[in-house]
Coordinates of C-alpha atoms in Angstrom, one line a residue:
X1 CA 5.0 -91.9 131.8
X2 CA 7.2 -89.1 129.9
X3 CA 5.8 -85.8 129.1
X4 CA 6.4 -85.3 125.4
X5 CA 6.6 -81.8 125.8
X6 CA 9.8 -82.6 127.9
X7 CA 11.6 -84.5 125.8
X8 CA 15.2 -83.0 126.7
X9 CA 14.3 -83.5 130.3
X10 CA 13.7 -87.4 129.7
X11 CA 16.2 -90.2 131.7
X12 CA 16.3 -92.9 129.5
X13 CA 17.7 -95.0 131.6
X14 CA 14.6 -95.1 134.0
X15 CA 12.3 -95.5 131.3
X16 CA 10.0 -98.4 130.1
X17 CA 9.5 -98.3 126.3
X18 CA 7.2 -100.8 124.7
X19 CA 7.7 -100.9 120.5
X20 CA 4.3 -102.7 118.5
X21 CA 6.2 -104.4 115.7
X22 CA 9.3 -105.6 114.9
X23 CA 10.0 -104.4 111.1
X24 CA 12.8 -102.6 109.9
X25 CA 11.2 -99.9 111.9
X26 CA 10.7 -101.6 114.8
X27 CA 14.2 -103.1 115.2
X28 CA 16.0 -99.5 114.3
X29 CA 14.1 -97.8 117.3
X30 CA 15.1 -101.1 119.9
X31 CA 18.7 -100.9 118.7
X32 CA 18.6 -97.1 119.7
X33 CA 16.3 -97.2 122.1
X34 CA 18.7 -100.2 123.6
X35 CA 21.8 -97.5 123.1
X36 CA 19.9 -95.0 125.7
X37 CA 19.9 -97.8 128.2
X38 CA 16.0 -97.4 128.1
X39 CA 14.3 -100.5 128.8
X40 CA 12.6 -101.9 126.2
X41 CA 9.5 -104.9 125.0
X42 CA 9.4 -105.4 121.6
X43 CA 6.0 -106.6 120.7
X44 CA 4.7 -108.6 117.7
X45 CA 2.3 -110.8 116.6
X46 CA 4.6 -113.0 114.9
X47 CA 8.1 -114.2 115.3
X48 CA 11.0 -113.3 113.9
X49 CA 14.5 -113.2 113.6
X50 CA 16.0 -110.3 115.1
X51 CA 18.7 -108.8 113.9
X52 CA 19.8 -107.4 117.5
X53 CA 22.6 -108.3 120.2
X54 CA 21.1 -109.5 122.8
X55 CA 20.9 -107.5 125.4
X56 CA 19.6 -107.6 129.3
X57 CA 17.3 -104.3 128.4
X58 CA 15.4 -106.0 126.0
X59 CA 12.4 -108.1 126.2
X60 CA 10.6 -109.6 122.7
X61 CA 7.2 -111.0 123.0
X62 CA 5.9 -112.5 119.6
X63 CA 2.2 -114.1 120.2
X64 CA 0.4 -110.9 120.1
X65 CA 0.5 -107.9 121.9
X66 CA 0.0 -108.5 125.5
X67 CA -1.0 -105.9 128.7
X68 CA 2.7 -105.5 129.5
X69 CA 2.7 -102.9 126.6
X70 CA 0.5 -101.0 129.2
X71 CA 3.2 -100.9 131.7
X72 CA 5.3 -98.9 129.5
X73 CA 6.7 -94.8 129.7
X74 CA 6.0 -94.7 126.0
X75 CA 4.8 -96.3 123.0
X76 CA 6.8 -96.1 119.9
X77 CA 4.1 -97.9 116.6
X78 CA 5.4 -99.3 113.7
X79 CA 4.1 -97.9 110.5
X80 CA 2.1 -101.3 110.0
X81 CA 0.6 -101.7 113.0
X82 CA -3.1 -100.8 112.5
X83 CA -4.6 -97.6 114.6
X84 CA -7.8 -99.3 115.8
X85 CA -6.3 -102.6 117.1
X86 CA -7.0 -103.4 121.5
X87 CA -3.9 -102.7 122.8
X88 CA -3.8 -99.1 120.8
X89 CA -7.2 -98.4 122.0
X90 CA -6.1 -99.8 125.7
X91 CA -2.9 -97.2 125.8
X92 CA -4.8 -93.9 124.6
X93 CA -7.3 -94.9 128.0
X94 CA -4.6 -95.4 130.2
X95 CA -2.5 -92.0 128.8
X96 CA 0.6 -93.6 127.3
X97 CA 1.8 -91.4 124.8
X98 CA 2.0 -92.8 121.3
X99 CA 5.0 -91.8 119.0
X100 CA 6.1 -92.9 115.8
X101 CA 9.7 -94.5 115.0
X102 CA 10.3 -91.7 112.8
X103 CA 9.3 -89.3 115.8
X104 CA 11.3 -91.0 118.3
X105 CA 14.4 -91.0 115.8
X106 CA 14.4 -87.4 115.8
X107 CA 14.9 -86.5 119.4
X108 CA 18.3 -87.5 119.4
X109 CA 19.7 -86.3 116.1
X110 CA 21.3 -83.0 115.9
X111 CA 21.1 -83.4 112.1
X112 CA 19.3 -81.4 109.6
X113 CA 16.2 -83.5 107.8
X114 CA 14.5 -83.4 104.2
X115 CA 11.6 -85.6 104.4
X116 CA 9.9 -86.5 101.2
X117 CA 6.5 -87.9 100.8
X118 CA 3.4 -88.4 98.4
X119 CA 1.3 -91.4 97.2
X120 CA 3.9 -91.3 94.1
X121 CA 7.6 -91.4 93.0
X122 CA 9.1 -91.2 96.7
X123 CA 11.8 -93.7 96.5
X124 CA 12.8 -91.9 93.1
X125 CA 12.9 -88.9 94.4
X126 CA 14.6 -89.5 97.6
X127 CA 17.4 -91.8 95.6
X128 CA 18.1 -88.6 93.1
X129 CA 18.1 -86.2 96.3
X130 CA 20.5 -88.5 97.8
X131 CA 23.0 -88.8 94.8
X132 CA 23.3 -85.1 93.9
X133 CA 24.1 -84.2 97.9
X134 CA 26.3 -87.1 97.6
X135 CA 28.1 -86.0 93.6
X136 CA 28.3 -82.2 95.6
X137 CA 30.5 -84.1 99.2
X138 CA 27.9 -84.0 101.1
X139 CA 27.7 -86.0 104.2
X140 CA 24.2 -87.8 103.8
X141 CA 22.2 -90.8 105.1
X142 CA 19.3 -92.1 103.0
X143 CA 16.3 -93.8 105.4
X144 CA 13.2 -94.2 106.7
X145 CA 11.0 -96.0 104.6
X146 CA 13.6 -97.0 101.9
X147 CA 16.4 -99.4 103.4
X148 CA 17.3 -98.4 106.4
X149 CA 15.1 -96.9 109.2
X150 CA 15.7 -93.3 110.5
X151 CA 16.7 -94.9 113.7
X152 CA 19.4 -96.8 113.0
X153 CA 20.9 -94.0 110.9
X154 CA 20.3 -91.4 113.7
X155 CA 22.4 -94.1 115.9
X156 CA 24.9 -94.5 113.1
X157 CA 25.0 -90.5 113.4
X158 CA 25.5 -90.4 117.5
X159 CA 28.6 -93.4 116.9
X160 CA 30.2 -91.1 114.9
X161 CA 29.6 -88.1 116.2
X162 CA 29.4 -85.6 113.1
X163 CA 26.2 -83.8 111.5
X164 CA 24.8 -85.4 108.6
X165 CA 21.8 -84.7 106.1
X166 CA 19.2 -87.3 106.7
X167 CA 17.0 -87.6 103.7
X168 CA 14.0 -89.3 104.5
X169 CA 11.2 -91.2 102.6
X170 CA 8.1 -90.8 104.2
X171 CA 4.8 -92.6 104.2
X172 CA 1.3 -91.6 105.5
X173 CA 1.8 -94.5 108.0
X174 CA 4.9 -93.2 109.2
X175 CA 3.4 -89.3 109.1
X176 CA 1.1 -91.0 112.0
X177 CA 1.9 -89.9 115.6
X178 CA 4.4 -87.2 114.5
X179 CA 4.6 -84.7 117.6
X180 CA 7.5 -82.2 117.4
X181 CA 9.3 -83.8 114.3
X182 CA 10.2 -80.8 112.0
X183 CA 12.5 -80.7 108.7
X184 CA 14.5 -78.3 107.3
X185 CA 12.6 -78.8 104.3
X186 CA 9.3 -81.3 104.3
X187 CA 8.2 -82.2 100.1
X188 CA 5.1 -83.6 99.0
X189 CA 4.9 -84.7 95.8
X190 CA 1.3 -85.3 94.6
X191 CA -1.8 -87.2 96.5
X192 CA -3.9 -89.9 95.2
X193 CA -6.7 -92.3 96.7
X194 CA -4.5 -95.1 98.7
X195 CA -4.8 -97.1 101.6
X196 CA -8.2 -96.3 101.8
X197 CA -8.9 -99.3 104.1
X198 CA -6.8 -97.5 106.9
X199 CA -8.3 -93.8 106.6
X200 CA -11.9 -93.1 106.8
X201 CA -11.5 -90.6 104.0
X202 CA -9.0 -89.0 101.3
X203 CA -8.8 -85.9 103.8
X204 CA -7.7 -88.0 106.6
X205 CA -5.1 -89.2 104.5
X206 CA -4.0 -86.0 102.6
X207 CA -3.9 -84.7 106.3
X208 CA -1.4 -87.9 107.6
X209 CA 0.9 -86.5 104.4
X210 CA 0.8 -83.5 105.7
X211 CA 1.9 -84.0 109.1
X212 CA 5.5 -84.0 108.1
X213 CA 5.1 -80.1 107.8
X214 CA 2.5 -79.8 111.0
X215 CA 6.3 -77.2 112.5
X216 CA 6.7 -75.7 110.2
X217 CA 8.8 -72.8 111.4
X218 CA 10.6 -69.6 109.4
X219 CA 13.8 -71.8 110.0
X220 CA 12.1 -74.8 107.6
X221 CA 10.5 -74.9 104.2
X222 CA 7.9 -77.0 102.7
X223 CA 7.9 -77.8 98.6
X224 CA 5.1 -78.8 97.1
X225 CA 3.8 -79.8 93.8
X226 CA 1.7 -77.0 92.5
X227 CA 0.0 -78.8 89.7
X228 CA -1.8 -81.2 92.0
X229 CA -5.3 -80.0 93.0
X230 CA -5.2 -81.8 95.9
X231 CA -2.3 -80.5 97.3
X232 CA -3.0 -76.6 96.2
X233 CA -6.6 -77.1 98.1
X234 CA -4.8 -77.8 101.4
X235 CA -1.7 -75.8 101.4
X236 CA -2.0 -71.4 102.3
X237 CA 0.7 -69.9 100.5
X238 CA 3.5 -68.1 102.6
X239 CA 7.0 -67.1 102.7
X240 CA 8.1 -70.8 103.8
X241 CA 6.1 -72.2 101.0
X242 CA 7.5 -72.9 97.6
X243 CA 5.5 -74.6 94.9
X244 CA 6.5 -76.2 92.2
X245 CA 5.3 -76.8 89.2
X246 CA 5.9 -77.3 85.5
X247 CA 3.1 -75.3 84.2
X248 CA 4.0 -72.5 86.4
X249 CA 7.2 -69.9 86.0
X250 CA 9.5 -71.1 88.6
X251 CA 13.0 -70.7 89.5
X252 CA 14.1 -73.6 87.8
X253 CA 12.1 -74.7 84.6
X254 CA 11.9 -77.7 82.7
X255 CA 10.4 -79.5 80.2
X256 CA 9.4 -82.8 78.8
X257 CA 12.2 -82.1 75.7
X258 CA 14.9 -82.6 78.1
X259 CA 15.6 -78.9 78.7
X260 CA 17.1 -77.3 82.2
X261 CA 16.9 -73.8 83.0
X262 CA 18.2 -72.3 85.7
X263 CA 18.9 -68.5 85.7
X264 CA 21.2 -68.2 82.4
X265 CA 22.0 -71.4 82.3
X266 CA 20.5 -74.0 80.0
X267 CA 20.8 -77.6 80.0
X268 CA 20.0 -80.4 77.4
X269 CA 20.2 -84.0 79.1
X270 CA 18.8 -87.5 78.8
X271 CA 17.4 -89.6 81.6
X272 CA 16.3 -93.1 81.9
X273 CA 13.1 -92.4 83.6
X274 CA 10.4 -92.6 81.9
X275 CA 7.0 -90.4 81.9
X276 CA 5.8 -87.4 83.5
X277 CA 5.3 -88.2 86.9
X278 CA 9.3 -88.4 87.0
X279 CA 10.0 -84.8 85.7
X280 CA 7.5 -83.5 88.9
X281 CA 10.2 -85.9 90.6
X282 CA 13.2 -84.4 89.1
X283 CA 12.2 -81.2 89.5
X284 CA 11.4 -81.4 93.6
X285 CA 15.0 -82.9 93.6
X286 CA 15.9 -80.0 91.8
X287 CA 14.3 -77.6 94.4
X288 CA 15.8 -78.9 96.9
X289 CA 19.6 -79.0 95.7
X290 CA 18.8 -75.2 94.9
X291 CA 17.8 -74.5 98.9
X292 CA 21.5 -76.0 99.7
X293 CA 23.1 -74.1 97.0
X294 CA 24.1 -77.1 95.5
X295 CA 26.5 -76.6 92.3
X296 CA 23.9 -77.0 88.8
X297 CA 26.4 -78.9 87.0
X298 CA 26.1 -81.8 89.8
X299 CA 22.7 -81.6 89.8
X300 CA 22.7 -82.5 85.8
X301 CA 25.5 -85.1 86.1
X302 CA 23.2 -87.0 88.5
X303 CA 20.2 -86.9 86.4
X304 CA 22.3 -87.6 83.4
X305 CA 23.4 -90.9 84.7
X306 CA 20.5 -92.1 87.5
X307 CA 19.2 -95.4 86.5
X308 CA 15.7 -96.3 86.6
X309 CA 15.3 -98.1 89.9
X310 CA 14.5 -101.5 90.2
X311 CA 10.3 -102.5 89.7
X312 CA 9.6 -98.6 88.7
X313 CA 9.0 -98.2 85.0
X314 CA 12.2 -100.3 84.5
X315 CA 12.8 -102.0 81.2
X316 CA 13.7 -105.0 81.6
X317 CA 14.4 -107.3 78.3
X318 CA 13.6 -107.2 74.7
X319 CA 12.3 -109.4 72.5
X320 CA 10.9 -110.1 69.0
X321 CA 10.3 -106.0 68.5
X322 CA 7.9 -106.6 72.2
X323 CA 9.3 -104.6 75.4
X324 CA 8.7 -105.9 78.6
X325 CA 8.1 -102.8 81.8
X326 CA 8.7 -104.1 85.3
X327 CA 6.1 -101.8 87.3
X328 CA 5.4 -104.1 90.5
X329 CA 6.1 -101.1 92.9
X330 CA 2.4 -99.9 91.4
X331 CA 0.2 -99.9 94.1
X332 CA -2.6 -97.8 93.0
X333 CA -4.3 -97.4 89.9
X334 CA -3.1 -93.5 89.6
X335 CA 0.3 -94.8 89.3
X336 CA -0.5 -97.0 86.8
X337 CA -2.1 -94.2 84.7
X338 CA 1.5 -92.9 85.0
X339 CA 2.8 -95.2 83.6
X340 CA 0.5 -96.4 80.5
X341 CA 0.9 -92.6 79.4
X342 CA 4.6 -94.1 78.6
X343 CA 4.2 -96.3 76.3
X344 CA 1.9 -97.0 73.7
X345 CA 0.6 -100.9 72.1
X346 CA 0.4 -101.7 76.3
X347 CA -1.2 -105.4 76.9
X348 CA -1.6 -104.4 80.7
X349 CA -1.2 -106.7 83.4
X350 CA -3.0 -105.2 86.5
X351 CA -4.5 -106.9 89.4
X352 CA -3.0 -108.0 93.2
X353 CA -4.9 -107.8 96.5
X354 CA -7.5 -104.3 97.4
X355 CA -6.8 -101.7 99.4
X356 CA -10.2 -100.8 100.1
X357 CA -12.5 -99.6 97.4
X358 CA -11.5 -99.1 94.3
X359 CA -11.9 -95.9 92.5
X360 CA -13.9 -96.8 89.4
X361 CA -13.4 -93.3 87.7
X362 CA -9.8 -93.7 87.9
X363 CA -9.7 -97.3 86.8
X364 CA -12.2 -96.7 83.9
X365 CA -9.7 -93.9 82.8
X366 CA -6.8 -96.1 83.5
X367 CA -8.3 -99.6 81.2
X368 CA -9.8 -97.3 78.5
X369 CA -6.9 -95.2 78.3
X370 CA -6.0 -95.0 74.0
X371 CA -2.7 -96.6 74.3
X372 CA -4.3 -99.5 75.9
X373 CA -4.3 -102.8 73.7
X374 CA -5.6 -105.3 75.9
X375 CA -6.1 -105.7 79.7
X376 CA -5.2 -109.0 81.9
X377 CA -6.5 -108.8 85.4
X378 CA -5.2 -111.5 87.8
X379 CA -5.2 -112.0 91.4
X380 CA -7.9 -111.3 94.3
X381 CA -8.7 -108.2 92.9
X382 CA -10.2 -110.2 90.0
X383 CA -13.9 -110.7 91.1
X384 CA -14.3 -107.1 92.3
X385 CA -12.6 -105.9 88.6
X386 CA -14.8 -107.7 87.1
X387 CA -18.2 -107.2 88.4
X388 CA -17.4 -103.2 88.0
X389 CA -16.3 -103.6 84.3
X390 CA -19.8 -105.7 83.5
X391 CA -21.3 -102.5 84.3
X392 CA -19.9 -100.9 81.5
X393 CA -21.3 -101.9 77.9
X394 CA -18.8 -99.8 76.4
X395 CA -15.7 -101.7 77.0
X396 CA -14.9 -104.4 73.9
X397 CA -15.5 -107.9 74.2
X398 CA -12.4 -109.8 74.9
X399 CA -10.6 -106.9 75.7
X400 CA -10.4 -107.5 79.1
X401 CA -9.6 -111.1 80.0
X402 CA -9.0 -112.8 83.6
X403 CA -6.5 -115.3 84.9
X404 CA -6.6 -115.4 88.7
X405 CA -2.7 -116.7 88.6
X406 CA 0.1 -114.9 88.0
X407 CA 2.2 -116.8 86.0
X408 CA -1.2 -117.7 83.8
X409 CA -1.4 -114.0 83.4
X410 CA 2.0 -113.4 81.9
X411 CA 1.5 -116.0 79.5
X412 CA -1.2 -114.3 78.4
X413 CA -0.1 -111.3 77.7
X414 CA 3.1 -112.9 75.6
X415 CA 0.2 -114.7 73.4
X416 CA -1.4 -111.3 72.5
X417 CA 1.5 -109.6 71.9
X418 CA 2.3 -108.1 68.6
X419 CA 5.1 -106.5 66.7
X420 CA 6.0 -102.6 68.4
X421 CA 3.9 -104.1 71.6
X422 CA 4.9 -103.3 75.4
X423 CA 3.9 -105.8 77.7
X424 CA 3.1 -103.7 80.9
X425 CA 2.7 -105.4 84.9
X426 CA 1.6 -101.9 86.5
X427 CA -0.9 -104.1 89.2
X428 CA -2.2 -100.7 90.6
X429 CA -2.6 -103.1 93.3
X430 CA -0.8 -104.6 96.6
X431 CA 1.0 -107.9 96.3
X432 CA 0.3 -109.7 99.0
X433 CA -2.3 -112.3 97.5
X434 CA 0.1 -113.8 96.1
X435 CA 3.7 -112.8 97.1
X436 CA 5.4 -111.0 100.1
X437 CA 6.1 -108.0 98.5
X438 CA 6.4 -106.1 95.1
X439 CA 9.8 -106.9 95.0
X440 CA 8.9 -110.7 94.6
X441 CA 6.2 -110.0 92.0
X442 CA 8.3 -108.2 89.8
X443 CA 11.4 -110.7 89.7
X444 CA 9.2 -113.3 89.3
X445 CA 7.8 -111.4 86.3
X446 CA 11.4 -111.0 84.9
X447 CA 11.9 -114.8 85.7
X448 CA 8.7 -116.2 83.7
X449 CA 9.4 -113.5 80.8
X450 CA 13.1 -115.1 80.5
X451 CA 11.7 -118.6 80.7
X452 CA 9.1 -118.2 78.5
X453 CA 11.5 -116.0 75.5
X454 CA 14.3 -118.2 75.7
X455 CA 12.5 -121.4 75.4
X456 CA 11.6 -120.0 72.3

């Protein structure tokens, strides 16, 4: 077994590496674990196509997770494996050390790193971080858990040998198992209750998003959004500590009117993001650029031009005076108080498959919230919805109505639409009753919406 606090010491070549899952994740840590000349069994419990040469180092078992993963040097988890499952439990007896992909990735980059996490506005972030280094000739690689993995852009790194900026997306799964992973500068951007059917608690899972700043060092930096209560709780001010906030003087200000300040300088632009959540997103990205010096003018001819980004508060087609928001990515019900606070005349679609329980002081908030018109609730979630809302005498009859289908659900919400309306699918919930992914929930939103308008 390796000793992971010899990591430089380590001959790959002589090493057994056993990876649980083979995801994007998964696959980018074979292919570069594969590179080393490490020997390596990719483990799943399903199978699937890989997209891998074959090579004579690499073994792929796909009908569960079998004891050979206990003759390994080291374990490296996919972010969706579960914690609690045999073969974990069976490793941590037996003293195999456990490392994420994201961990393993970082061993072998000589690169410098801004990881960006929170329960909210991660991809956007990362996507405006990535086009301003990009607008200011930077050499940058966007991964980890947006498009490509970490490890196949550290190997894309080593091919070419040449330093880039990785900019990362991070989630609380991929925070897991994080041992000397440290970024020049780690950002969280605000915590709400999620995946509470993997943690035991919110302060196991604020403590997960924290672990991308567990080194930090006076070499690194950690932003953080000051105006979340959560986050100002758990985080000690110090000199490598830099909140931000937009209630709070900072270096750079800005406000909801479209106004940049920085220094002297002011700044009128328009974006195509909608809502507050997306200025605490703009402004971390602003941070940041500021830490690399990064030229202001770029910064605003980025945000000038970034597009909304597919299934986030996107605006997808018009009709009859009714706009139609493409929100699928909405996992939680605090991201779909984000995005109701956009519009106003909102018939709400919201429903999908539970993570865990459901907050009822968050959804009451989100279903009562003044510019919501009416509420459909579809999908698994429907039955649990609905036995909290009977508890609740106060919400109108017919205000709230349920259609376990999707596509029923749509339809709905086009027959109670009205002139000046905004036809919102912000689920707060995952997708997986009824499609593989958000992605697939929210074209098949723009695909019934076409059908049903243009059939008109």
């Amino acid at each position: 077994m390796i000793d992971l606090d010899k990591i430089n010491t380590v001959n790959w070549e002589n090493t057994n590496i056993a990876i649980l899952g083979a995801g994007i994740s998964g696959i980018g840590a074979a292919k570069l674990a594969i590179h080393l000349n490490a020997t390596v069994l990719l483990s799943d419990v399903k199978k699937s196509e890989l997209n891998i040469d074959k090579s004579s180092h690499l073994t792929y078992e796909y009908s569960g997770h079998s004891d050979k993963v206990l003759k390994s040097d080291l374990i490296i988890k996919s972010p969706g494996i579960p914690n609690e499952i045999d073969i974990i439990k069976k490793s941590k007896q037996k003293n195999i050390p456990i490392v994420s992909e994201i961990e393993f990735a970082s061993w072998f980059s000589n690169s410098e790193i801004i990881a960006v996490t929170g329960s909210n506005g991660k991809t956007t972030t990362v996507n405006i971080i990535f086009e301003i280094f990009k607008e200011a000739a930077e050499n940058v690689l966007l991964g980890g858990n947006v498009g490509t993995s970490y490890s196949e852009n550290v190997l894309y790194e080593m091919n070419n040998e040449k330093d880039f900026i990785h900019i990362l997306e991070i989630s609380s799964y991929q925070a897991e198992y994080l041992y000397h992973f440290s970024p020049k500068i780690s950002c969280i951007l605000n915590i709400s209750e999620d995946h509470m059917d993997r943690y035991k608690d919110m302060n196991e899972y604020i403590d997960a998003k924290l672990n991308i700043s567990k080194n930090l060092n006076k070499k690194t930096k950690l932003i953080y959004n000051y105006d979340d209560m959560r986050l100002r709780n758990k985080i000690s001010p110090s000199d490598n500590v830099i909140p931000f906030s937009i209630n709070k003087k900072n270096v750079i200000k800005y406000s909801d009117s479209g106004i940049l300040e920085f220094g002297n300088e002011k700044h009128q632009f328009e974006t195509s993001l909608f809502g507050m959540h997306n200025f605490y997103n703009i402004l971390a990205a602003i941070e940041i650029s500021n830490l690399y010096n990064i030229d202001f003018i770029n910064v605003i001819n980025v945000l000038e031009n970034f597009p909304s980004l597919p299934h986030r508060i996107q605006l997808i087609d018009s009709f009859n005076n009714v706009q139609y928001i493409d929100d699928s990515k909405s996992t939680t019900i605090a991201s779909t108080i984000a995005a109701v606070k956009c519009f106003q005349n909102i018939i709400l679609i919201l429903g999908g498959k539970e993570k865990g329980d459901v907050n009822k002081t968050e959804l009451l908030k989100c279903i009562n919230h003044k510019h919501v018109s009416n509420v459909i609730v579809y999908g698994d979630v429907s039955l649990a919805l609905g036995n909290i809302l009977n508890e609740y005498s106060s919400i109108k009859s017919n205000y709230i109505q349920f259609c376990y289908l999707f596509e029923n659900a749509i339809k709905k919400a086009v027959d109670l639409s009205f002139p000046n309306s905004t036809i919102l699918l912000s689920p707060g919930f995952s997708s997986f009753d009824q499609f593989n992914n958000y992605e697939e929930r929210g074209n098949t939103f723009k695909k019934i919406i076409k059908e049903i308008n243009y059939d008109k």
